Coordinates of C-alpha atoms and ligand atoms in Angstrom, one line a residue:
M25 CA -34.5 -0.4 13.0
V26 CA -33.2 2.2 10.5
L27 CA -34.3 0.0 7.6
W28 CA -37.7 -0.5 9.2
L29 CA -38.1 3.2 9.7
T30 CA -37.0 3.9 6.1
G31 CA -39.4 1.3 4.8
H32 CA -42.2 2.7 6.9
W33 CA -41.5 6.2 6.0
S34 CA -41.2 5.6 2.3
R35 CA -44.4 3.4 2.4
Q36 CA -46.3 6.3 4.0
L37 CA -45.0 8.7 1.5
A38 CA -45.9 6.5 -1.5
L39 CA -49.2 5.7 0.0
E40 CA -50.0 9.4 0.4
N41 CA -49.0 10.0 -3.2
L42 CA -51.2 7.1 -4.4
Q43 CA -54.0 8.4 -2.2
L44 CA -53.8 11.8 -3.8
Q45 CA -53.7 10.4 -7.3
N46 CA -56.6 8.1 -6.7
Q47 CA -58.7 10.8 -5.0
H48 CA -58.3 12.8 -8.0
Q49 CA -59.2 9.9 -10.3
L50 CA -62.2 9.1 -8.1
K51 CA -63.4 12.7 -8.3
L52 CA -63.2 12.6 -12.0
F53 CA -65.1 9.3 -12.1
V54 CA -67.8 10.6 -9.9
A55 CA -68.1 13.8 -11.9
S56 CA -68.3 11.8 -15.1
L57 CA -71.0 9.5 -13.6
Q58 CA -73.0 12.4 -12.3
G59 CA -72.8 14.1 -15.6
Q60 CA -74.1 11.0 -17.3
L61 CA -77.0 10.8 -14.9
Q62 CA -77.8 14.5 -15.0
K63 CA -77.8 14.3 -18.8
Y64 CA -80.8 11.9 -18.6
E65 CA -82.7 12.8 -15.5
I66 CA -84.5 15.7 -17.1
L67 CA -85.6 13.9 -20.2
P68 CA -88.5 11.9 -18.7
E69 CA -89.9 15.1 -17.2
L70 CA -89.7 16.7 -20.6
L71 CA -91.3 13.8 -22.3
A72 CA -94.1 13.8 -19.7
T73 CA -95.2 17.2 -20.9
N74 CA -96.0 15.8 -24.3
S75 CA -99.8 15.6 -24.6
L76 CA -99.4 12.6 -26.9
L77 CA -98.4 10.5 -23.9
L78 CA -101.4 11.7 -21.7
N79 CA -103.8 11.2 -24.6
F80 CA -102.7 7.7 -25.1
L81 CA -102.9 7.0 -21.4
Q82 CA -106.4 8.2 -21.5
Y83 CA -107.4 6.4 -24.7
P84 CA -105.2 3.4 -25.0
N85 CA -107.1 1.7 -27.7
D86 CA -106.4 4.2 -30.4
V87 CA -104.3 2.2 -32.9
N88 CA -103.1 5.3 -34.8
T89 CA -101.9 6.9 -31.7
I90 CA -100.0 3.9 -30.5
T91 CA -97.9 3.5 -33.6
A92 CA -97.2 7.2 -33.6
L93 CA -96.3 7.1 -29.9
N94 CA -94.0 4.1 -30.3
R95 CA -92.2 5.8 -33.2
Y96 CA -91.9 9.0 -31.1
L97 CA -90.5 7.1 -28.2
E98 CA -88.1 5.3 -30.5
S99 CA -86.8 8.4 -32.1
I100 CA -86.4 10.2 -28.7
N101 CA -84.6 7.2 -27.4
N102 CA -82.2 7.1 -30.3
V103 CA -81.5 10.8 -30.2
A104 CA -80.9 10.7 -26.4
G105 CA -78.7 7.6 -26.7
A106 CA -80.7 5.9 -24.1
S107 CA -81.2 2.1 -23.8
D108 CA -85.0 2.1 -23.7
T109 CA -87.8 4.6 -23.3
Y110 CA -91.3 3.5 -22.5
L111 CA -94.7 4.6 -21.2
M112 CA -96.4 2.7 -18.3
N113 CA -100.1 3.2 -17.2
A114 CA -101.2 3.6 -13.6
Q115 CA -101.3 -0.1 -13.1
G116 CA -97.7 -0.7 -14.1
W117 CA -98.4 -2.1 -17.6
T118 CA -96.1 -0.9 -20.4
I119 CA -98.3 0.5 -23.1
A120 CA -95.8 2.0 -25.5
A121 CA -92.0 1.5 -25.9
S122 CA -89.1 2.5 -28.0
N123 CA -88.2 -1.2 -28.6
W124 CA -91.7 -1.9 -30.0
L125 CA -90.2 -3.5 -33.0
S126 CA -87.5 -5.6 -31.2
D127 CA -87.8 -9.4 -30.4
R128 CA -88.7 -8.8 -26.9
P129 CA -90.6 -5.6 -26.7
F130 CA -91.6 -4.2 -23.3
I131 CA -95.1 -3.6 -24.4
G132 CA -97.6 -5.6 -22.5
R133 CA -95.3 -6.3 -19.6
N134 CA -95.9 -5.1 -16.1
F135 CA -93.1 -3.4 -14.2
G136 CA -95.3 -2.1 -11.4
F137 CA -93.2 -3.9 -8.8
R138 CA -90.2 -1.7 -9.7
P139 CA -89.5 1.0 -7.1
Y140 CA -88.9 3.7 -9.8
F141 CA -92.6 3.2 -11.0
K142 CA -93.8 3.5 -7.4
Q143 CA -91.8 6.6 -6.9
A144 CA -93.2 8.2 -10.1
M145 CA -96.7 7.2 -9.1
Q146 CA -96.1 9.2 -5.9
G147 CA -95.3 12.2 -8.1
K148 CA -91.6 12.1 -7.7
L149 CA -88.7 11.5 -10.2
G150 CA -88.1 7.8 -9.8
R151 CA -84.6 6.5 -10.0
Y152 CA -83.5 2.9 -9.8
F153 CA -80.8 0.6 -10.8
A154 CA -81.7 -2.9 -11.8
L155 CA -81.1 -5.8 -14.2
G156 CA -83.8 -5.6 -16.8
S157 CA -86.3 -8.4 -16.2
T158 CA -87.1 -8.6 -19.9
S159 CA -83.8 -7.6 -21.5
N160 CA -81.6 -9.0 -18.8
R161 CA -79.4 -6.0 -19.2
R162 CA -78.3 -3.7 -16.5
G163 CA -79.7 -0.2 -16.5
Y164 CA -80.5 2.8 -14.6
Y165 CA -84.1 3.9 -14.8
F166 CA -85.5 7.4 -14.6
A167 CA -89.3 7.6 -14.3
Y168 CA -91.5 10.6 -14.2
P169 CA -95.3 10.8 -13.7
V170 CA -97.6 11.8 -16.5
R171 CA -100.3 13.9 -15.1
D172 CA -103.8 14.8 -16.2
K173 CA -104.0 18.0 -14.2
K174 CA -103.4 16.8 -10.7
K175 CA -104.1 13.1 -11.3
I176 CA -101.2 10.8 -12.2
Q177 CA -102.2 8.7 -15.1
G178 CA -99.0 6.8 -15.6
A179 CA -95.2 7.2 -15.9
V180 CA -92.7 7.7 -18.6
V181 CA -89.5 5.7 -18.1
M182 CA -86.1 6.1 -19.7
K183 CA -83.4 3.4 -19.1
I184 CA -79.7 4.0 -19.6
E185 CA -76.9 1.5 -19.6
F186 CA -73.4 1.8 -18.3
N187 CA -71.5 -0.6 -20.5
E188 CA -69.9 2.1 -22.6
F189 CA -69.2 4.2 -19.5
E190 CA -67.5 1.2 -17.8
E191 CA -65.5 0.5 -20.8
S192 CA -64.3 4.0 -21.1
W193 CA -63.0 3.8 -17.5
S194 CA -61.5 0.3 -17.7
G195 CA -57.9 -0.4 -18.5
L196 CA -56.6 2.1 -15.9
K197 CA -54.3 1.2 -13.1
E198 CA -57.2 1.4 -10.6
N199 CA -60.6 -0.3 -10.6
F200 CA -63.8 1.7 -10.2
V201 CA -66.8 0.3 -8.5
V202 CA -70.3 1.7 -7.8
T203 CA -72.3 0.0 -5.0
D204 CA -76.0 0.3 -4.3
P205 CA -77.3 1.2 -0.7
D206 CA -76.9 -2.5 0.2
G207 CA -73.3 -2.5 -0.8
V208 CA -73.8 -4.6 -3.9
I209 CA -71.6 -3.7 -6.9
F210 CA -73.6 -2.9 -10.0
V211 CA -71.1 -0.8 -11.9
S212 CA -67.5 -2.0 -12.1
T213 CA -64.5 -1.7 -14.4
N214 CA -63.6 -5.2 -13.3
D215 CA -66.2 -7.7 -14.8
E216 CA -65.6 -10.3 -12.1
W217 CA -66.6 -8.1 -9.3
R218 CA -70.1 -7.2 -10.6
Y219 CA -73.1 -8.3 -8.4
K220 CA -70.9 -9.0 -5.5
S221 CA -71.2 -7.2 -2.1
L222 CA -68.2 -5.6 -0.5
S223 CA -69.0 -7.2 2.8
P224 CA -71.1 -10.3 3.6
L225 CA -74.9 -9.5 3.6
D226 CA -77.5 -10.7 6.1
D227 CA -79.9 -13.2 4.9
E228 CA -82.7 -10.8 5.4
V229 CA -81.1 -8.2 3.2
L230 CA -80.4 -10.9 0.6
K231 CA -84.1 -12.0 0.7
R232 CA -85.2 -8.4 0.3
I233 CA -82.9 -8.0 -2.8
Y234 CA -84.1 -11.2 -4.4
A235 CA -87.7 -10.2 -3.7
S236 CA -87.2 -6.8 -5.3
R237 CA -85.8 -8.7 -8.4
R238 CA -83.4 -5.8 -8.8
Y239 CA -80.8 -8.1 -10.1
G240 CA -83.2 -10.7 -11.5
D241 CA -82.0 -14.2 -10.8
V242 CA -78.4 -13.3 -10.5
E243 CA -76.8 -14.7 -7.3
I244 CA -75.3 -12.1 -5.1
G245 CA -71.8 -13.1 -4.0
T246 CA -69.3 -11.5 -1.7
L247 CA -66.0 -10.0 -2.7
S248 CA -63.2 -11.3 -0.5
I249 CA -61.9 -8.2 1.1
T250 CA -59.9 -8.0 4.4
R251 CA -59.8 -4.6 5.8
K252 CA -56.4 -3.6 7.1
D253 CA -55.2 -0.1 7.9
R254 CA -57.8 2.6 8.0
L255 CA -56.0 5.7 6.8
N256 CA -58.9 8.1 7.2
E257 CA -62.7 8.2 6.7
T258 CA -62.5 7.7 3.0
A259 CA -59.3 5.7 2.6
Q260 CA -58.4 2.3 3.7
V261 CA -55.8 -0.4 2.9
V262 CA -57.6 -3.7 2.1
N263 CA -56.4 -7.1 1.0
M264 CA -58.3 -8.6 -1.9
G265 CA -56.7 -12.0 -1.9
V266 CA -54.2 -13.9 0.2
S267 CA -50.8 -12.7 -0.8
R268 CA -49.3 -9.4 0.1
H269 CA -49.5 -8.5 -3.6
S270 CA -53.3 -8.3 -3.2
D271 CA -53.0 -5.3 -1.0
H272 CA -55.0 -2.4 -2.4
L273 CA -55.8 1.2 -1.5
M274 CA -59.6 1.6 -1.3
L275 CA -61.1 5.1 -1.6
V276 CA -64.8 5.8 -1.1
Q277 CA -67.0 8.7 -2.2
E278 CA -70.7 9.0 -1.6
M279 CA -73.2 9.9 -4.3
A280 CA -75.9 11.0 -1.9
E281 CA -78.6 11.9 -4.5
A282 CA -78.4 8.4 -6.1
G283 CA -77.8 6.7 -2.7
W284 CA -74.6 5.2 -4.2
R285 CA -71.1 4.8 -3.1
V286 CA -68.2 4.9 -5.5
H287 CA -65.0 3.1 -4.7
T288 CA -61.6 2.9 -6.3
F289 CA -59.2 0.1 -5.8
A290 CA -55.5 0.6 -6.6
S291 CA -52.9 -2.0 -6.1
L292 CA -50.2 -1.3 -3.5
D293 CA -47.6 -3.0 -5.7
V294 CA -46.3 0.4 -6.7
V295 CA -46.1 1.5 -3.0
N296 CA -44.5 -1.8 -2.0
G297 CA -42.1 -1.5 -5.0
Q298 CA -41.2 2.0 -4.0
M299 CA -40.8 0.9 -0.4
L300 CA -38.6 -2.0 -1.4
K301 CA -36.5 0.4 -3.5
S302 CA -36.1 2.8 -0.6
V303 CA -35.2 0.0 1.8
L304 CA -32.7 -1.4 -0.7
F305 CA -31.2 2.1 -1.2
A306 CA -31.2 2.7 2.5
A307 CA -29.6 -0.8 3.1
I308 CA -26.9 0.0 0.5
L309 CA -26.4 3.4 2.1
Y310 CA -26.4 1.9 5.5
I311 CA -23.9 -0.8 4.5
A312 CA -21.7 1.8 2.8
I313 CA -21.8 4.0 5.9
I314 CA -21.0 1.0 8.1
L315 CA -18.2 0.0 5.7
L316 CA -16.9 3.6 5.7
V317 CA -17.0 3.7 9.5
L318 CA -15.3 0.4 9.7
Y319 CA -12.7 1.5 7.3
I320 CA -12.1 4.7 9.3
V321 CA -12.0 2.8 12.5
Q322 CA -9.6 0.2 11.0
R323 CA -7.5 3.0 9.5
S324 CA -7.2 5.0 12.7
R325 CA -6.4 1.7 14.5
R326 CA -3.7 1.0 12.0
I327 CA -2.3 4.5 12.3
K328 CA -2.3 4.2 16.0
E329 CA -0.7 0.7 15.8
R330 CA 1.9 2.1 13.4
A331 CA 2.6 5.0 15.7
R332 CA 2.9 2.6 18.6
F333 CA 5.2 0.4 16.6
E334 CA 7.3 3.3 15.5
K335 CA 7.5 4.5 19.1
R336 CA 8.6 1.0 20.2
A337 CA 11.1 0.8 17.3
K338 CA 12.5 4.2 18.2
Q339 CA 12.8 3.1 21.8
V340 CA 14.6 -0.1 20.8
L341 CA 16.8 1.9 18.5
E342 CA 17.6 4.4 21.2
R343 CA 18.3 1.6 23.6
R344 CA 20.5 -0.1 21.1
V345 CA 22.3 3.1 20.3
Q346 CA 22.9 3.7 24.0
E347 CA 24.1 0.1 24.4
R348 CA 26.3 0.5 21.3
T349 CA 27.6 3.8 22.6
T350 CA 28.4 2.2 25.9
D351 CA 30.0 -0.7 24.1
L352 CA 31.9 1.7 21.9
T353 CA 33.0 3.8 24.9
Q354 CA 34.2 0.6 26.6
A355 CA 35.8 -0.6 23.4
N356 CA 37.4 2.8 23.1
L357 CA 38.8 2.6 26.6
R358 CA 40.0 -0.9 25.9
L359 CA 41.6 0.3 22.7
M360 CA 43.3 3.2 24.5
K361 CA 44.5 0.8 27.1
E362 CA 45.8 -1.5 24.4
I363 CA 47.4 1.4 22.6
E364 CA 49.1 2.4 25.8
E365 CA 50.2 -1.2 26.3
H366 CA 51.3 -1.4 22.7
R367 CA 53.2 1.8 23.1
R368 CA 54.9 0.4 26.2
T369 CA 55.6 -2.9 24.5
D370 CA 56.9 -1.0 21.5
E371 CA 59.2 1.0 23.8
T372 CA 60.4 -2.2 25.5
L373 CA 60.9 -3.8 22.1
R374 CA 62.8 -0.8 20.9
Q375 CA 64.9 -1.0 24.0
T376 CA 65.4 -4.7 23.5
Q377 CA 66.1 -4.2 19.9
N378 CA 68.8 -1.7 20.7
E379 CA 70.2 -4.1 23.2
L380 CA 70.1 -6.8 20.6
I381 CA 71.8 -4.6 18.1
Q382 CA 74.4 -4.0 20.7
A383 CA 74.7 -7.7 21.4
A384 CA 74.9 -8.4 17.7
K385 CA 77.6 -5.8 17.3
M386 CA 79.5 -7.4 20.1
A387 CA 79.1 -10.7 18.5
A388 CA 80.3 -9.3 15.2
L389 CA 83.2 -7.7 17.1
G390 CA 84.0 -11.0 18.6
Q391 CA 84.0 -12.6 15.2
M392 CA 86.1 -9.9 13.9
S393 CA 88.5 -9.9 16.7
S394 CA 90.9 -12.2 14.9
G395 CA 90.9 -9.8 11.9
I396 CA 91.3 -6.9 14.3
N397 CA 94.1 -8.7 16.0
H398 CA 95.8 -9.1 12.7
E399 CA 95.1 -5.5 11.7
L400 CA 96.5 -4.2 15.0
N401 CA 99.3 -6.7 15.6
Q402 CA 100.8 -6.1 12.1
P403 CA 101.3 -2.3 12.6
L404 CA 102.4 -2.9 16.2
A405 CA 105.1 -5.3 15.0
A406 CA 106.1 -2.8 12.2
I407 CA 106.1 0.1 14.7
R408 CA 108.4 -1.9 17.0
S409 CA 110.8 -2.7 14.2
Y410 CA 110.6 0.9 13.0
A411 CA 111.4 2.1 16.5
D412 CA 114.3 -0.3 16.9
N413 CA 115.6 0.8 13.5
A414 CA 115.3 4.5 14.5
R415 CA 117.1 3.9 17.8
A416 CA 119.9 2.0 16.0
L417 CA 120.2 4.7 13.3
L418 CA 120.4 7.4 15.9
T419 CA 123.2 5.6 17.7
R420 CA 125.0 5.3 14.5
D421 CA 124.3 9.0 13.9
R422 CA 122.2 8.6 10.9
P423 CA 119.4 11.0 11.9
E424 CA 117.8 11.4 8.4
E425 CA 117.1 7.7 8.1
A426 CA 116.0 7.5 11.7
C427 CA 113.6 10.4 10.9
W428 CA 112.1 8.4 8.0
N429 CA 111.5 5.4 10.3
L430 CA 109.8 7.7 12.8
E431 CA 107.6 9.1 10.1
Q432 CA 106.6 5.5 9.2
I433 CA 105.7 4.9 12.9
A434 CA 103.6 8.1 12.8
E435 CA 101.7 6.9 9.7
L436 CA 101.1 3.4 11.2
T437 CA 99.7 4.9 14.4
E438 CA 97.5 7.1 12.3
R439 CA 96.1 3.9 10.6
M440 CA 95.6 2.1 13.9
A441 CA 93.7 5.1 15.2
K442 CA 91.5 4.9 12.2
I443 CA 90.6 1.2 12.8
S444 CA 90.0 1.9 16.4
R445 CA 87.7 4.8 15.5
Q446 CA 85.7 2.5 13.1
L447 CA 85.2 -0.2 15.8
K448 CA 84.1 2.5 18.2
V449 CA 81.6 3.8 15.8
F450 CA 80.3 0.3 15.1
S451 CA 80.0 -0.7 18.8
R452 CA 78.5 2.5 20.1
K453 CA 74.8 2.8 20.7
T454 CA 72.7 4.5 18.1
S455 CA 71.0 7.9 18.4
G456 CA 68.1 6.6 16.4
Q457 CA 68.0 9.7 14.3
I458 CA 66.8 9.4 10.7
V459 CA 68.7 11.9 8.6
V460 CA 70.1 12.5 5.1
V461 CA 73.0 10.0 4.7
S462 CA 75.4 9.6 1.8
L463 CA 75.1 6.1 0.6
R464 CA 78.6 5.9 -0.7
A465 CA 80.0 6.9 2.8
V466 CA 77.9 4.3 4.5
I467 CA 79.1 1.6 2.1
D468 CA 82.7 2.7 2.5
N469 CA 82.5 2.5 6.2
A470 CA 80.8 -0.9 6.1
L471 CA 83.5 -2.2 3.7
K472 CA 86.2 -0.9 6.0
I473 CA 84.8 -3.0 8.8
V474 CA 84.3 -6.1 6.7
G475 CA 87.5 -5.5 4.7
P476 CA 89.8 -7.7 6.9
Q477 CA 87.4 -10.6 6.7
L478 CA 87.3 -10.4 2.9
K479 CA 91.1 -10.3 2.9
D480 CA 91.4 -13.3 5.3
T481 CA 89.0 -15.5 3.3
G482 CA 90.3 -14.5 -0.1
T483 CA 87.0 -13.2 -1.2
T484 CA 86.8 -10.8 -4.1
L485 CA 84.5 -7.8 -3.7
R486 CA 82.8 -6.5 -6.8
R487 CA 81.6 -2.9 -6.4
N488 CA 79.0 -1.9 -8.9
V489 CA 78.0 1.6 -7.6
L490 CA 76.6 4.7 -9.4
K491 CA 78.8 7.6 -10.2
E492 CA 76.3 10.1 -8.9
E493 CA 76.1 10.6 -5.2
L494 CA 72.9 9.1 -3.7
Y495 CA 71.5 10.4 -0.4
V496 CA 69.1 8.3 1.5
M497 CA 67.0 8.8 4.7
S498 CA 68.4 6.7 7.4
D499 CA 70.3 6.3 10.6
M500 CA 73.9 6.1 9.4
V501 CA 75.2 3.8 12.1
Q502 CA 72.3 1.4 11.8
L503 CA 72.5 1.3 8.0
E504 CA 76.2 0.5 8.4
Q505 CA 75.3 -2.2 10.8
V506 CA 72.8 -3.7 8.2
L507 CA 75.4 -3.6 5.4
V508 CA 78.0 -5.2 7.7
N509 CA 75.5 -8.0 8.6
L510 CA 74.6 -8.7 5.0
L511 CA 78.3 -8.6 3.9
T512 CA 79.4 -10.8 6.8
N513 CA 76.7 -13.3 5.9
A514 CA 77.8 -13.3 2.3
V515 CA 81.4 -13.8 3.3
H516 CA 80.3 -16.8 5.4
A517 CA 78.2 -18.2 2.5
V518 CA 81.1 -18.2 0.0
E519 CA 83.6 -19.7 2.4
Q520 CA 83.3 -23.2 1.0
Q521 CA 83.5 -22.1 -2.6
D522 CA 86.7 -22.6 -4.6
E523 CA 86.4 -19.2 -6.1
R524 CA 84.8 -16.7 -3.8
W525 CA 83.2 -13.4 -4.7
I526 CA 80.6 -11.1 -3.4
E527 CA 79.1 -8.1 -5.2
I528 CA 77.6 -4.9 -3.9
A529 CA 75.4 -3.0 -6.5
V530 CA 73.6 0.3 -6.1
A531 CA 70.9 1.6 -8.4
R532 CA 68.2 4.2 -8.5
Q533 CA 64.7 3.1 -9.3
Q534 CA 61.4 5.2 -9.1
G535 CA 62.7 7.6 -6.4
K536 CA 64.2 4.7 -4.4
A537 CA 67.8 3.7 -3.8
I538 CA 68.3 0.0 -4.4
I539 CA 71.3 -1.8 -2.8
K540 CA 71.9 -5.4 -3.8
I541 CA 74.3 -7.7 -2.1
L542 CA 75.0 -10.9 -4.1
D543 CA 77.3 -13.8 -3.6
N544 CA 78.2 -17.1 -5.3
G545 CA 77.5 -19.1 -2.2
P546 CA 75.1 -22.1 -2.0
G547 CA 72.1 -19.8 -1.8
I548 CA 69.3 -20.1 0.7
E549 CA 67.3 -23.3 1.0
K550 CA 63.8 -22.8 -0.3
A551 CA 62.3 -24.0 3.0
N552 CA 64.4 -21.4 4.9
L553 CA 63.6 -18.5 2.7
E554 CA 60.6 -17.5 4.8
R555 CA 62.3 -18.0 8.1
I556 CA 65.7 -16.3 7.7
F557 CA 64.3 -13.0 9.0
D558 CA 63.0 -14.7 12.2
P559 CA 65.0 -13.9 15.3
F560 CA 67.5 -16.6 16.3
F561 CA 67.0 -18.5 13.0
T562 CA 70.4 -19.7 12.0
T563 CA 72.0 -22.6 10.1
K564 CA 75.4 -21.8 11.6
S565 CA 77.2 -23.4 14.5
E566 CA 76.7 -21.7 17.9
D567 CA 80.1 -20.0 18.0
R568 CA 79.5 -18.5 14.5
G569 CA 76.0 -17.3 14.5
L570 CA 73.2 -16.2 16.9
G571 CA 70.5 -15.9 14.2
L572 CA 69.9 -12.2 15.0
G573 CA 71.7 -10.4 12.2
L574 CA 68.9 -10.6 9.6
S575 CA 66.0 -10.1 12.0
I576 CA 67.7 -6.9 13.4
S577 CA 68.5 -5.7 10.0
Y578 CA 65.0 -6.2 8.8
R579 CA 63.6 -4.3 11.7
I580 CA 66.1 -1.4 11.2
V581 CA 65.2 -1.1 7.5
E582 CA 61.6 -1.2 8.3
M583 CA 62.0 1.7 10.8
M584 CA 63.7 3.7 8.0
D585 CA 60.6 3.2 5.9
G586 CA 62.5 0.9 3.6
S587 CA 62.4 -2.8 2.8
L588 CA 64.8 -5.8 2.9
T589 CA 64.1 -9.0 0.9
A590 CA 66.0 -12.1 0.2
A591 CA 66.0 -14.4 -2.9
N592 CA 68.3 -16.8 -4.7
C593 CA 70.0 -15.8 -8.0
P594 CA 69.1 -18.0 -10.9
E595 CA 72.8 -18.8 -11.5
G596 CA 73.2 -19.7 -7.8
G597 CA 74.0 -17.8 -4.7
A598 CA 71.9 -15.5 -2.6
I599 CA 70.8 -12.0 -3.3
F600 CA 69.7 -9.5 -0.7
T601 CA 67.9 -6.4 -1.8
L602 CA 67.7 -3.3 0.3
Q603 CA 65.4 -0.5 -0.7
L604 CA 65.6 3.0 0.8
N605 CA 63.9 6.3 0.4
I606 CA 66.0 8.9 -1.5
A607 CA 66.4 12.0 0.6
N608 CA 64.8 15.3 -0.5
M609 CA 66.6 18.6 -0.7
G610 CA 66.4 20.6 2.5
Q611 CA 66.6 17.6 4.7
Q612 CA 69.5 17.1 7.1
T613 CA 72.6 16.3 5.1
T614 CA 75.3 13.8 5.7
E615 CA 77.6 16.6 6.8
Q616 CA 75.1 17.8 9.3
A617 CA 74.6 14.2 10.3
D618 CA 78.4 13.9 10.6
L619 CA 78.4 17.0 12.8
A620 CA 75.6 15.5 14.9
R621 CA 77.6 12.3 15.1
Q622 CA 80.8 14.1 16.1
A623 CA 78.8 15.9 18.8
E624 CA 77.4 12.6 19.9
L625 CA 80.9 11.1 19.9
S626 CA 82.3 13.8 22.0
R627 CA 79.4 13.4 24.4
Q628 CA 80.4 9.7 24.8
Ligands
ADP24 P1 73.5 -15.8 11.6 O1 74.3 -15.2 10.5 O2 73.9 -15.5 13.0 O3 73.1 -17.2 11.3 P2 71.5 -14.1 10.4 O4 70.2 -13.7 10.9 O5 72.4 -13.1 9.9 O6 72.1 -15.0 11.5 O7 71.3 -15.2 9.2 C1 70.3 -16.2 9.4 C2 70.6 -17.3 8.4 O8 70.3 -16.9 7.1 C3 71.9 -17.8 8.3 O9 72.2 -18.8 9.4 C4 72.0 -18.5 7.0 O10 71.4 -19.8 7.0 C5 71.1 -17.7 6.2 N1 71.9 -16.7 5.3 C6 72.1 -15.4 5.5 N2 72.8 -14.9 4.5 C7 73.0 -15.9 3.6 C8 73.7 -15.9 2.4 N3 74.3 -14.9 1.8 N4 73.8 -17.1 1.8 C9 73.1 -18.2 2.3 N5 72.5 -18.2 3.5 C10 72.4 -17.1 4.1

């Protein structure tokens, strides 16, 4: 619809333009034609005033006059640039002519049938267009009466041709055509159109034209014109063929005085071309607009879709976050529960561990009981004999010697008290306090406990300790317990050896105290190395080992933020390495720990 409207509108515009142009051209053409005619229409009247013409009409047989007249007419004709100029008598015979010397002179021919002659004989200026009957050349005739006073004696005629005029107007975009009152084309810038009528003529009219011999023997055809749109009174679109390319704009202008009509025919190809261009342009514009609209619609749809997608994604994300938060909260609750359970388990474990330590101590005590027995029985026996001696010496009145025996008794009891105190320390429950502890004191205490066993089994102890005093962070009682365990195990390990020794070595390494206990026993089997710290792992008989010593020791050391590892010496025997943190200044000292221990002892 838009394209049709654009096409229609642009066609109208182009048609109007063409119409304006052609109207202008048509006006020029008509003016030029009129100028041509006006130039000649007064000449016959002028000629008629020449007495030479009248004289000759009156005395036509004067030979001298005829030559002079012919020459005169010839020169006038040449000067005026007309085709022919001639004199006719009242009967229509040509008696003198400018072409008197040509092959086919008019002289002696009768043109009385021509309307221009008849008009002149009626005293008027005769005008007529016709094909020359003698020359067979088209021409326009002007005729004027030659009078003798009032009486018309003949007529002088001047014929002009349009060939040059036609030529000067041909070669333009438009074709010019002049039709006679019957509508027959007699002047045309297109040669093929000449002597054709613009619309079919009635037979009667044709007969009349043939009878008038206006166009001689030429057959009058019809120009094939289909009238289409009538734009106004003087403009019309016509088709001059079959195809659309034969569409022409036809303009008409009357030339009333001559009774002619002048037409222009201009091809509508320009109009159609312009219309096509406009339609094409409109189509491109239309497509571009449609594409733009489509693009905008698509884009806005995409934006909306993206917004919808982002909204959905946001919702999903929020839901997930919420779910995850719920999960996390639940996990957190579970974790807190687990921590609580863990704490409780830990407490239970600690309690169990303390109990185990206690049990292990008791077991160690049991194992040591023979040694203790020996340690206590020996002084007891000595005390008895010292007491017997003192009594006997007193009865014999030897008080000084009796006094010495009593002193021995006092010394022995002091020693026994010491042993008992050690056992008490070993068997009591720990306070669990990590304090600054003197490593030497702990080793001394442990060796005192293990001492009888070493003695009994004939095991040599090698002490390889530092001169400087090392203080470590630990629970003194528990550390003693660890050392007693390790030393007891070493004593057990070397039992079967011919020569038995164990070594305790202390070193300082990168801020740590390293205590190594080595022996020359069989070492630990490779397969057992990883299991010896497991609770109840033992290779000993039931009455000798519970398999708790190392596992308890390991745990104790771990709690002191230290480590305990086992390995085999390359030259045989096992080596246990204990690593502990060296205490900082300002931390609780051994003395303070001792005081704390004393306080604890007194509490028990
Ligand atoms: P128990 O002494 O009651 O067996 P422990 O936990 O103290 O329990 O020791 C576990 C095991 O580790 C021992 O049975 C023994 O096989 C091994 N073991 C410990 N110390 C030594 C050592 N110095 N030499 C060789 N084997 C050892």
